[in-house]
PDB file of N, CA and C in Angstrom:
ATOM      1  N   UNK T 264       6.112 -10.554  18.231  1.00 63.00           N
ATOM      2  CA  UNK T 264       6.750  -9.510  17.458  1.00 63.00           C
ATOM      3  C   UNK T 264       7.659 -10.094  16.381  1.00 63.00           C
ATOM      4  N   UNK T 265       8.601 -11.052  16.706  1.00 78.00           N
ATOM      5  CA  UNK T 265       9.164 -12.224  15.900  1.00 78.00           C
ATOM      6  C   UNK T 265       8.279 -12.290  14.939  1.00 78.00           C
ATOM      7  N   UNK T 266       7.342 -12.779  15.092  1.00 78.00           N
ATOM      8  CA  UNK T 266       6.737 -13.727  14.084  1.00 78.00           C
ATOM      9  C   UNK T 266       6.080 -12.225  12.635  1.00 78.00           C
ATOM     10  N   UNK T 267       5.633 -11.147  13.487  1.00 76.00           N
ATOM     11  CA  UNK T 267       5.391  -9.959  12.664  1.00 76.00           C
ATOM     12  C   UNK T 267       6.233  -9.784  11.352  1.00 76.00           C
ATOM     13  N   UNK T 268       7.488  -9.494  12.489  1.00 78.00           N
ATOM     14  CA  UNK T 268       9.108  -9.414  11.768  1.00 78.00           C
ATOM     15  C   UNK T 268       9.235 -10.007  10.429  1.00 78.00           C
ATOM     16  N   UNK T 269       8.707 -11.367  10.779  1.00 84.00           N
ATOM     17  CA  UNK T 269       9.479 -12.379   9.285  1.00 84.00           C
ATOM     18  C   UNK T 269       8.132 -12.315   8.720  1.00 84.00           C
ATOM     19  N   UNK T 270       6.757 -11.733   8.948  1.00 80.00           N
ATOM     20  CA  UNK T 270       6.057 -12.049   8.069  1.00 80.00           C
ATOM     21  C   UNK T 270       6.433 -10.918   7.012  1.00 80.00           C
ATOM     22  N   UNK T 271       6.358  -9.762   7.396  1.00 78.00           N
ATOM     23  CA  UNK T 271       6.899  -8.206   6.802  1.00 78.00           C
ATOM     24  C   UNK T 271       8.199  -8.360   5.861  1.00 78.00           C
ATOM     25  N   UNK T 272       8.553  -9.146   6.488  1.00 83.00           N
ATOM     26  CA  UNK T 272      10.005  -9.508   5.420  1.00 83.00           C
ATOM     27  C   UNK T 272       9.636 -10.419   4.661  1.00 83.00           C
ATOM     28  N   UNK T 273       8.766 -11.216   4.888  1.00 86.00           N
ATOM     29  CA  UNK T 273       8.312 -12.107   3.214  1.00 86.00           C
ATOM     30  C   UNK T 273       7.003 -11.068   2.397  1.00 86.00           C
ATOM     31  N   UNK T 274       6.690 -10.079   2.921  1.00 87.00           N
ATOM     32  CA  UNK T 274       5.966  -9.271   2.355  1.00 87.00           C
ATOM     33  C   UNK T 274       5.938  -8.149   1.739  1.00 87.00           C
ATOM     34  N   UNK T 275       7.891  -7.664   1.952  1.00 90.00           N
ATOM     35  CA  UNK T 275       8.330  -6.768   1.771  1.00 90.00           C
ATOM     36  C   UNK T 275       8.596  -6.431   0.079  1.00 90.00           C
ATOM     37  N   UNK T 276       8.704  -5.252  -0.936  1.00 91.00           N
ATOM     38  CA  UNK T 276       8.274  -4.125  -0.087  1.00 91.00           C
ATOM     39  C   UNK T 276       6.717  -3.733   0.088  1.00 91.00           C
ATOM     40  N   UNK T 277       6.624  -2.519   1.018  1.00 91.00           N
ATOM     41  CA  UNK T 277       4.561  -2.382   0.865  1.00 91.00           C
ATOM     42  C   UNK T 277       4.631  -0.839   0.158  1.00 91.00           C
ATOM     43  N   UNK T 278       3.907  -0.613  -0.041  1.00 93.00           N
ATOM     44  CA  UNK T 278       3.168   0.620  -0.441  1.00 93.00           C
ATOM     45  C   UNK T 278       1.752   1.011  -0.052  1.00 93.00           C
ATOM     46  N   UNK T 279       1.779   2.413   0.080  1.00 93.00           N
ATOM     47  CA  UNK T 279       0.532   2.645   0.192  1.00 93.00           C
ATOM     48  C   UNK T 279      -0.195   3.993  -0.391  1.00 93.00           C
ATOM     49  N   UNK T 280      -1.103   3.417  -0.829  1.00 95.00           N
ATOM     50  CA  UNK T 280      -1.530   4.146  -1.972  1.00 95.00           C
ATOM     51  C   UNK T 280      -2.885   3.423  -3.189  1.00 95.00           C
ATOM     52  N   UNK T 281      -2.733   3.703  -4.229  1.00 95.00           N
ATOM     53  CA  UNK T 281      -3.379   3.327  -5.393  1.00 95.00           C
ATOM     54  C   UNK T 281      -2.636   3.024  -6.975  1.00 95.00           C
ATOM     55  N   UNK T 282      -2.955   2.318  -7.833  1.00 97.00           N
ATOM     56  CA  UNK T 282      -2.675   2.250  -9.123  1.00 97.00           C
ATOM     57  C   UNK T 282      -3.530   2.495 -10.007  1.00 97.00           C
ATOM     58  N   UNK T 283      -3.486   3.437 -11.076  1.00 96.00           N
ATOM     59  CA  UNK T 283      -4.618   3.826 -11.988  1.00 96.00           C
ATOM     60  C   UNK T 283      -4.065   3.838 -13.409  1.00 96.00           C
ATOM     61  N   UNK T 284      -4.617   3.131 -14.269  1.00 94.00           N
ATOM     62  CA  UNK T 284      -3.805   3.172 -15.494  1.00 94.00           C
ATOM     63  C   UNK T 284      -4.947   4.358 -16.438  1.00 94.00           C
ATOM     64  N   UNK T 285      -4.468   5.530 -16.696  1.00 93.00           N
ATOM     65  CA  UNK T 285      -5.108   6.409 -17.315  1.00 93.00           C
ATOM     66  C   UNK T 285      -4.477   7.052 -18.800  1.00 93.00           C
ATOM     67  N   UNK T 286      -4.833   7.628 -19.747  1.00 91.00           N
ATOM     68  CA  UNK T 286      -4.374   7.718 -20.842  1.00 91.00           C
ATOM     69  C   UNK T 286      -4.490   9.313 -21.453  1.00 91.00           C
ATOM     70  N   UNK T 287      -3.057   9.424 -22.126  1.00 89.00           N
ATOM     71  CA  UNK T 287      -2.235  10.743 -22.289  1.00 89.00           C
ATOM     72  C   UNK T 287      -1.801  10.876 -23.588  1.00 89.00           C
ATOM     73  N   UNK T 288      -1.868  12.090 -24.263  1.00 89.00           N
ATOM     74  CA  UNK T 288      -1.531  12.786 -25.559  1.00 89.00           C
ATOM     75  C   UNK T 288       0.089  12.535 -25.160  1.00 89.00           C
ATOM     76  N   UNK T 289       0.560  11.888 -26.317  1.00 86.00           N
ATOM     77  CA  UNK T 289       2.431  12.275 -26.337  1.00 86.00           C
ATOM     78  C   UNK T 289       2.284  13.576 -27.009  1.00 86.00           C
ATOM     79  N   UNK T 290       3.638  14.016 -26.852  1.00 86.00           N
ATOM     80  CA  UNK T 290       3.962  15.087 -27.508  1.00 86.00           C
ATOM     81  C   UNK T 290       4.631  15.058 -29.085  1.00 86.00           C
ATOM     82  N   UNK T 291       4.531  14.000 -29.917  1.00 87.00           N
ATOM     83  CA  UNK T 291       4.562  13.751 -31.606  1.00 87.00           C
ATOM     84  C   UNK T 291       3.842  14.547 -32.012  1.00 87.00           C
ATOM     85  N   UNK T 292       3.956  15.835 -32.970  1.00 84.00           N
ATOM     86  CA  UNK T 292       3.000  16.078 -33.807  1.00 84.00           C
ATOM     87  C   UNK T 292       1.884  14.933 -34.764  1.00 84.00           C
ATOM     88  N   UNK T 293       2.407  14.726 -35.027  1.00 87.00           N
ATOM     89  CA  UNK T 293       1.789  13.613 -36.020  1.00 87.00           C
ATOM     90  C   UNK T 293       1.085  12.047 -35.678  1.00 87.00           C
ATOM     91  N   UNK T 294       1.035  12.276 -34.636  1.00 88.00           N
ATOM     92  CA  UNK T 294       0.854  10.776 -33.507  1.00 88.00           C
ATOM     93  C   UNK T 294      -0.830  10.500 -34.103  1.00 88.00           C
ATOM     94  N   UNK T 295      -0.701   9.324 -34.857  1.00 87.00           N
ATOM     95  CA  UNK T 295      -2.318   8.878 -35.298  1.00 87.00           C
ATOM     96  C   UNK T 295      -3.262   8.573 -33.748  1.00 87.00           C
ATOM     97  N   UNK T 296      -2.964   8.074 -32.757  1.00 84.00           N
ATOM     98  CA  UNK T 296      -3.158   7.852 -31.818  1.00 84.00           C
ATOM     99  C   UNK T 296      -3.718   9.199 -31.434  1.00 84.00           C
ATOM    100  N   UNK T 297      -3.236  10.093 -31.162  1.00 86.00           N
ATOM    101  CA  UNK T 297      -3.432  11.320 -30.390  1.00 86.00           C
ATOM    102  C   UNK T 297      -4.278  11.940 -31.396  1.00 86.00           C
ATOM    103  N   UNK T 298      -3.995  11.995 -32.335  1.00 85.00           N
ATOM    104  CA  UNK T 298      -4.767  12.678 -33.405  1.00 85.00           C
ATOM    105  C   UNK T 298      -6.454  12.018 -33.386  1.00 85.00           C
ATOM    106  N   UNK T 299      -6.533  10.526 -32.774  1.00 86.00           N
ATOM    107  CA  UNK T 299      -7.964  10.402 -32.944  1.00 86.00           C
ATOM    108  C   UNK T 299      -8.339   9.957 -31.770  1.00 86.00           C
ATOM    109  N   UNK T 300      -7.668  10.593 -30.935  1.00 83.00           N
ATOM    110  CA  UNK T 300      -8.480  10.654 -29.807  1.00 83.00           C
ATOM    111  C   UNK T 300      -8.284   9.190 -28.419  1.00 83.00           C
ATOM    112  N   UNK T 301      -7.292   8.729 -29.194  1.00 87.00           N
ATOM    113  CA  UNK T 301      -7.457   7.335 -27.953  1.00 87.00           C
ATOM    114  C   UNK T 301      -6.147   7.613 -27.391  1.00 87.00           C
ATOM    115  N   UNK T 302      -5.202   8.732 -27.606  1.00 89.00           N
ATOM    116  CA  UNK T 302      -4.041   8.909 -26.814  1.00 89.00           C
ATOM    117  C   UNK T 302      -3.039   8.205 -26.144  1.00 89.00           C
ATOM    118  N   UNK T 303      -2.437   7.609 -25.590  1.00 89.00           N
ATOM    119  CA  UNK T 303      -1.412   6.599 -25.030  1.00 89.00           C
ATOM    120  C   UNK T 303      -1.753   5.920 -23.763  1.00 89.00           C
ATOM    121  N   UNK T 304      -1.863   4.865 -23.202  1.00 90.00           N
ATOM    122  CA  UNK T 304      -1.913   4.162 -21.864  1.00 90.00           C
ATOM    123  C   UNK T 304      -0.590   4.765 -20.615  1.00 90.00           C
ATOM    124  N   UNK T 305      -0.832   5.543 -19.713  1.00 93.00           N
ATOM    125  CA  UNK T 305      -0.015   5.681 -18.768  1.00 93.00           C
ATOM    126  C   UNK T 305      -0.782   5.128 -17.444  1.00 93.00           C
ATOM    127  N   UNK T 306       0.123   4.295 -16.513  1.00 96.00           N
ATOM    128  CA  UNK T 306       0.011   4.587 -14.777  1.00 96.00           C
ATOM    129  C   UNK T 306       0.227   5.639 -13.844  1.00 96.00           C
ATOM    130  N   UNK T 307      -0.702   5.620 -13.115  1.00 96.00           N
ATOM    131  CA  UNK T 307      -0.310   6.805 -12.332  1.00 96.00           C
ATOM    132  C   UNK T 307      -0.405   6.401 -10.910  1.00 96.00           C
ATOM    133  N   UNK T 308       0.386   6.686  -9.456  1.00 96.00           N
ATOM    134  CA  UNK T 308       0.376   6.053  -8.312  1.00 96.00           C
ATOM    135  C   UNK T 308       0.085   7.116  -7.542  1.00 96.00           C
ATOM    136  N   UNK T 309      -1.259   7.036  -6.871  1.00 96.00           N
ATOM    137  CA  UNK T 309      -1.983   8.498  -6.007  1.00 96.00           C
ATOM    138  C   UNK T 309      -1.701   8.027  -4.660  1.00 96.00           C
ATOM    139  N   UNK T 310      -1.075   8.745  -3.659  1.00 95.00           N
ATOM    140  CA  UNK T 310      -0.921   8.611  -2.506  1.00 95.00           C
ATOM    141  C   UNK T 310      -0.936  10.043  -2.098  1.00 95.00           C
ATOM    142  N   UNK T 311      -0.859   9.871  -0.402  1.00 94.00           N
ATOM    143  CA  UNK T 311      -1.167  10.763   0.463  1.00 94.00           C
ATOM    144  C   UNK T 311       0.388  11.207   1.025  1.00 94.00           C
ATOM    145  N   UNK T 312       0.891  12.647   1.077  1.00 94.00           N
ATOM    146  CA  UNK T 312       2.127  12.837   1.854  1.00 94.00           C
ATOM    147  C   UNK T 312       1.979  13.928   2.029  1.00 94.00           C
ATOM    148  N   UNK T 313       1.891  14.092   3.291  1.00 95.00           N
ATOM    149  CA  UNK T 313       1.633  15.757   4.467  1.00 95.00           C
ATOM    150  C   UNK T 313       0.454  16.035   4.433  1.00 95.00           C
ATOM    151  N   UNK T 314      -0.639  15.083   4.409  1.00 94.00           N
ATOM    152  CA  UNK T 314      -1.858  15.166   4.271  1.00 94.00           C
ATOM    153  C   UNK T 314      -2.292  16.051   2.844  1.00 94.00           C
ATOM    154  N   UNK T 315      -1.325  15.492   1.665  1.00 96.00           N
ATOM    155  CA  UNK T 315      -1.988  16.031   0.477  1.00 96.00           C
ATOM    156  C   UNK T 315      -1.545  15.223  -0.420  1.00 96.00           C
ATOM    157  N   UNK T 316      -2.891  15.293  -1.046  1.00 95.00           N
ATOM    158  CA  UNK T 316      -3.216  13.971  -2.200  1.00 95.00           C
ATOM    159  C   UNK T 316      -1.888  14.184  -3.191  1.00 95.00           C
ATOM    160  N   UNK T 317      -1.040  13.318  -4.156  1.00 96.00           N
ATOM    161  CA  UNK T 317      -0.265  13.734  -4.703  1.00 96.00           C
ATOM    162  C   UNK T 317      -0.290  12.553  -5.539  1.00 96.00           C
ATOM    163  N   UNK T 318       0.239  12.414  -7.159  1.00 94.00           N
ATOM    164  CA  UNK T 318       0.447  11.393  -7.918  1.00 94.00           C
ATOM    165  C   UNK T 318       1.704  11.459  -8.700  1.00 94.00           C
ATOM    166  N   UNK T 319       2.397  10.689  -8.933  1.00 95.00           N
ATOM    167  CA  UNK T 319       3.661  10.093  -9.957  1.00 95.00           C
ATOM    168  C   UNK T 319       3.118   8.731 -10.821  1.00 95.00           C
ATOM    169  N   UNK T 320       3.330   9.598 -12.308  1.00 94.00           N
ATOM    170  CA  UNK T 320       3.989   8.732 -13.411  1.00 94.00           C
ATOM    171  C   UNK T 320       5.160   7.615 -13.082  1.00 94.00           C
ATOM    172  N   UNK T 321       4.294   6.554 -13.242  1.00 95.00           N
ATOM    173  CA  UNK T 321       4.848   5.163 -13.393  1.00 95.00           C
ATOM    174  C   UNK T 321       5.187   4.306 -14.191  1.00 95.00           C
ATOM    175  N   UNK T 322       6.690   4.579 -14.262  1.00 95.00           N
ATOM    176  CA  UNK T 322       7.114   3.633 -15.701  1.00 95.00           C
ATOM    177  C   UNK T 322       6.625   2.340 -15.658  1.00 95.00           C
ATOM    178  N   UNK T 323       6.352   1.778 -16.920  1.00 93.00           N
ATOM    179  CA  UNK T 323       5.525   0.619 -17.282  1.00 93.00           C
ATOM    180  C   UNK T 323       6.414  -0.821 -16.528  1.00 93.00           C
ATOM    181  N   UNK T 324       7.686  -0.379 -16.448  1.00 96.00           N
ATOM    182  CA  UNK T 324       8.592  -2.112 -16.143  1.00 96.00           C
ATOM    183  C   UNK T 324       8.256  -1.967 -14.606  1.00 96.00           C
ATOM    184  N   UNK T 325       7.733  -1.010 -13.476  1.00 96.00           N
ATOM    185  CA  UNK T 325       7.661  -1.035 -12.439  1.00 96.00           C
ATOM    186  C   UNK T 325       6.143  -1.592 -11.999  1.00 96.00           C
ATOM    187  N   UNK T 326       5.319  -1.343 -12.744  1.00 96.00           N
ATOM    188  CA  UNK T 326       3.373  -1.695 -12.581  1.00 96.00           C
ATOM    189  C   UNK T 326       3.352  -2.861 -11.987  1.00 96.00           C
ATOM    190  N   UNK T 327       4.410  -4.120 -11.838  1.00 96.00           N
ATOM    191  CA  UNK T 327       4.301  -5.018 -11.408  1.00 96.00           C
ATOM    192  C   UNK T 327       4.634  -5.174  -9.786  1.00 96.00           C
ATOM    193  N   UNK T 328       5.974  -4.872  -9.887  1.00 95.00           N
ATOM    194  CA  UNK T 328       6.106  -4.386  -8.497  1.00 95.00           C
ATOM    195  C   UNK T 328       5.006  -3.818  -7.523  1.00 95.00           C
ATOM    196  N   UNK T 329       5.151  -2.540  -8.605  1.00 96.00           N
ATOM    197  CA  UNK T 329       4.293  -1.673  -7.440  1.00 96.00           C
ATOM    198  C   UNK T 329       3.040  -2.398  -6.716  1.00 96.00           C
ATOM    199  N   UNK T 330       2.136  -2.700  -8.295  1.00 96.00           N
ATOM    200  CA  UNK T 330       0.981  -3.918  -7.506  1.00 96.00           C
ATOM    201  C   UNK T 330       0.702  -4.585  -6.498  1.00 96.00           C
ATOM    202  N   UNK T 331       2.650  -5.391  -6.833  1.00 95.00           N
ATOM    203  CA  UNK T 331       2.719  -6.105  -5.213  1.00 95.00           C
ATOM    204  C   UNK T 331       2.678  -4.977  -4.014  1.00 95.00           C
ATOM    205  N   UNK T 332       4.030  -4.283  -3.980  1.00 95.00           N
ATOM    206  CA  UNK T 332       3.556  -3.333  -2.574  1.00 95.00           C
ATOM    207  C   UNK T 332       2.404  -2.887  -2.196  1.00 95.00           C
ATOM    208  N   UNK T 333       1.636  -2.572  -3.296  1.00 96.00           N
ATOM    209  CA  UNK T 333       0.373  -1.918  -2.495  1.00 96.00           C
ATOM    210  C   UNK T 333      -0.689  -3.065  -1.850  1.00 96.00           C
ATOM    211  N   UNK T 334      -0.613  -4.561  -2.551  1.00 95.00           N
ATOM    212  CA  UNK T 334      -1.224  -5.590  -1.898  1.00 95.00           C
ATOM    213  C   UNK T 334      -0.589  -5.580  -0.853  1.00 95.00           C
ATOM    214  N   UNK T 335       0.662  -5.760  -0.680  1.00 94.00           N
ATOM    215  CA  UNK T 335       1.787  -5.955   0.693  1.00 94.00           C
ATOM    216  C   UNK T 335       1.029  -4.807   1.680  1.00 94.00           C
ATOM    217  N   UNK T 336       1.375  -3.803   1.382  1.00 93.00           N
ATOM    218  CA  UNK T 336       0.537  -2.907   2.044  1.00 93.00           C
ATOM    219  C   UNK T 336      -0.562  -3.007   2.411  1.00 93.00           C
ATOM    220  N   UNK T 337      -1.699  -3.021   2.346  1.00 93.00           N
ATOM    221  CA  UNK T 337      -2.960  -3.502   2.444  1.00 93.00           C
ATOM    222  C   UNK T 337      -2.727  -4.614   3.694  1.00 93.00           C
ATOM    223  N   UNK T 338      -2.111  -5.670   3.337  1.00 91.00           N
ATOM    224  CA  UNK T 338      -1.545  -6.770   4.158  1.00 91.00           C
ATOM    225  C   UNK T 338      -0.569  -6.446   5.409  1.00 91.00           C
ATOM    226  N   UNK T 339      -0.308  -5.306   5.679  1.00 88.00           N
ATOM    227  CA  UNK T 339       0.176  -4.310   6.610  1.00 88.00           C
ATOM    228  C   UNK T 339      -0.293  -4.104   7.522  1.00 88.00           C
ATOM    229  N   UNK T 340      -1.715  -3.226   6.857  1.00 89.00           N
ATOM    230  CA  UNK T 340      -2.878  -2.466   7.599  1.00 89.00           C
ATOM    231  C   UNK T 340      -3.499  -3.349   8.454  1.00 89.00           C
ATOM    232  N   UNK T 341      -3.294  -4.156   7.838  1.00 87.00           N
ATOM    233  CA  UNK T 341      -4.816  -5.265   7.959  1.00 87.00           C
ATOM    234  C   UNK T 341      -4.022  -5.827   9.551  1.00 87.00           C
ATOM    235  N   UNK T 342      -2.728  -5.949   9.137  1.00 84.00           N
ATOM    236  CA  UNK T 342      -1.896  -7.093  10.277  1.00 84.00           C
ATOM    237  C   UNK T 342      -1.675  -5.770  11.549  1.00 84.00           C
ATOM    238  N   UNK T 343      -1.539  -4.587  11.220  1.00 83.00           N
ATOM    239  CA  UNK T 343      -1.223  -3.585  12.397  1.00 83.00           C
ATOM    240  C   UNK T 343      -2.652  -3.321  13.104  1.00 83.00           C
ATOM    241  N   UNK T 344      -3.845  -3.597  12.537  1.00 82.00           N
ATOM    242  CA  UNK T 344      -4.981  -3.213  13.029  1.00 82.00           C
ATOM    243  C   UNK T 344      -5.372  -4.164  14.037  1.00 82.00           C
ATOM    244  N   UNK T 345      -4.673  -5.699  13.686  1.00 81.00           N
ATOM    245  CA  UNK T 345      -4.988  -7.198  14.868  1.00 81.00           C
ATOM    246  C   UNK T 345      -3.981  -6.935  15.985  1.00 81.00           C
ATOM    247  N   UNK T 346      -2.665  -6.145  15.670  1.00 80.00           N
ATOM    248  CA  UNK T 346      -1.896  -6.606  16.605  1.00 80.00           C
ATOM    249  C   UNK T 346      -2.387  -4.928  17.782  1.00 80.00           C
ATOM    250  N   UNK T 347      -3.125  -4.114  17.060  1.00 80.00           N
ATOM    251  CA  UNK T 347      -3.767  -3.162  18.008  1.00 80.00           C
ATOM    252  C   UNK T 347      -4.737  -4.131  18.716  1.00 80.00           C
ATOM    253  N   UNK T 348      -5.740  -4.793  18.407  1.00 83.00           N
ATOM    254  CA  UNK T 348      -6.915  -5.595  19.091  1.00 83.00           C
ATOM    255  C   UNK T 348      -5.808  -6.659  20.237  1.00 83.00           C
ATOM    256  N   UNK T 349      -4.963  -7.047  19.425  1.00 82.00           N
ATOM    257  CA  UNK T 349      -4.089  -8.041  20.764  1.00 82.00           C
ATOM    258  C   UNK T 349      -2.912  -7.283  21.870  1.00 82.00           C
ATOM    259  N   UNK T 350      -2.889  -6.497  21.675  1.00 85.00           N
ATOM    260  CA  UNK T 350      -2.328  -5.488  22.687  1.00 85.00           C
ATOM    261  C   UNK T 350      -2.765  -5.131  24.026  1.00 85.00           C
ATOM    262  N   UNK T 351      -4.749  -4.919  23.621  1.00 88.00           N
ATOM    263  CA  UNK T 351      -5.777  -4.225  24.722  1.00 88.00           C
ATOM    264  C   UNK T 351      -6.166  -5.659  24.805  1.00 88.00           C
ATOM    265  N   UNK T 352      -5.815  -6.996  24.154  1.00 87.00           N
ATOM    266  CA  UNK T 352      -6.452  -8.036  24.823  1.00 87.00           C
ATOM    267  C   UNK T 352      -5.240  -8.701  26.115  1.00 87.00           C
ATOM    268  N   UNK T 353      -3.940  -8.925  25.632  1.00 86.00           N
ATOM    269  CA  UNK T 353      -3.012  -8.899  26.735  1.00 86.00           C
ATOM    270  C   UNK T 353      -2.920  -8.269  27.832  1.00 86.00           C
ATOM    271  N   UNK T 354      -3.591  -7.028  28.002  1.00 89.00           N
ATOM    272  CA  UNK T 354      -3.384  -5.342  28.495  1.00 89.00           C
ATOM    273  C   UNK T 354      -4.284  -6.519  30.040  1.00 89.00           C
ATOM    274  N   UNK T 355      -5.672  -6.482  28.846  1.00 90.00           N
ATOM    275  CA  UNK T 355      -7.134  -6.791  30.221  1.00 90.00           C
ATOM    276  C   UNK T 355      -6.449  -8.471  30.800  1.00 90.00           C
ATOM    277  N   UNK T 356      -5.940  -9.354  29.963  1.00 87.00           N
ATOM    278  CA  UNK T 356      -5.668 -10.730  30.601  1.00 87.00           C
ATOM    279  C   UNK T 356      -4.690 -10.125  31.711  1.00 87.00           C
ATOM    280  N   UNK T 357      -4.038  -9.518  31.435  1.00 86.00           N
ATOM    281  CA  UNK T 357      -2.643  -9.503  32.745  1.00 86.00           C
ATOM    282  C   UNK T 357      -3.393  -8.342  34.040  1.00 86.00           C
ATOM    283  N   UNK T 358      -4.386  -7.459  33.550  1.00 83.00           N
ATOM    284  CA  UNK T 358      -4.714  -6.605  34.756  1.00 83.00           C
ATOM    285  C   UNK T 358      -5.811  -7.395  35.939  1.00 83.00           C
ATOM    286  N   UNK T 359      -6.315  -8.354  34.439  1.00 82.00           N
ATOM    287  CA  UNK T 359      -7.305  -9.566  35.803  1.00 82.00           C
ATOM    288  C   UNK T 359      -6.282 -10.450  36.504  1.00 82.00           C
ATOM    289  N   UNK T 360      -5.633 -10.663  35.817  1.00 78.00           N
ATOM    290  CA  UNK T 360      -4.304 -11.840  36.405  1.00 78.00           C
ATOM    291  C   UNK T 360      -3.763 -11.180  37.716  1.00 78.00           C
ATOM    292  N   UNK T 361      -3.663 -10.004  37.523  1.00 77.00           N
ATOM    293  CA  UNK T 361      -2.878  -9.015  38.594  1.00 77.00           C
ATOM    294  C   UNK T 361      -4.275  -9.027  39.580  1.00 77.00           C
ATOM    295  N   UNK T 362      -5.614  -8.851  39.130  1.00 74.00           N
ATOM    296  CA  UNK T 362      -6.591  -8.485  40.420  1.00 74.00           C
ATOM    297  C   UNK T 362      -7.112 -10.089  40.650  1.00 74.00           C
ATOM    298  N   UNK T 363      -6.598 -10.748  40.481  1.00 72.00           N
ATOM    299  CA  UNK T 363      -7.073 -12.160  41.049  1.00 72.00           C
ATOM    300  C   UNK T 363      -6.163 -12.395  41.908  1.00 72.00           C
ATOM    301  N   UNK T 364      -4.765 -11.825  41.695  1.00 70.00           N
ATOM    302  CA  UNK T 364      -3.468 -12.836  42.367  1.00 70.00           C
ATOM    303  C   UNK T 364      -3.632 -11.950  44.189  1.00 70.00           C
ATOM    304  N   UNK T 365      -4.389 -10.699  44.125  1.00 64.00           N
ATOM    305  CA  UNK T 365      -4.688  -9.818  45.262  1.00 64.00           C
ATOM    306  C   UNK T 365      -5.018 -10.817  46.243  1.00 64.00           C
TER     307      UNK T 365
END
């Protein structure tokens, strides 16, 4: 559990979710950009909360960060899904340990 601990803390923070960089009309009248059609570069971060899909606008100085958390994250999943498999493997070593020592 130790060893979990400090990995999570060199991995910290996580996120979970997605990054999508998609593109948006400003509101300039006069915006040459918008006017021909190639509109502005925005991020957007889609995640799940109360079992409904939901997204936030992501300021540009954060895209880096976030990146990391959601790798961190990922790196989460991945580490909570082994320490489920080593749980039911401790579970069966100690219940044979217990029906051998009979």
């Amino acid at each position: 559990m130790d060893k979990f601990l400090k990995e999570l803390a060199r991995h910290w923070p996580v996120a979970k979710g997605s990054l999508a960089e998609v593109r948006k009309p400003c509101n300039r009248p006069n915006c040459r950009a918008c006017r021909n059609g190639q509109k502005h570069p925005a991020f957007i971060f889609g995640f799940h909360e109360h079992g409904r899909q939901r997204c936030m606008y992501v300021p540009r100085k954060l895209v880096p960060a976030l990146k990391r958390a959601i790798q961190n994250g990922r790196w989460m999943e991945q580490e909570l899904s082994g320490i489920g498999r080593l749980l039911i493997e401790a579970y069966r070593r100690k219940r044979q340990k217990t029906s051998e020592d009979r």
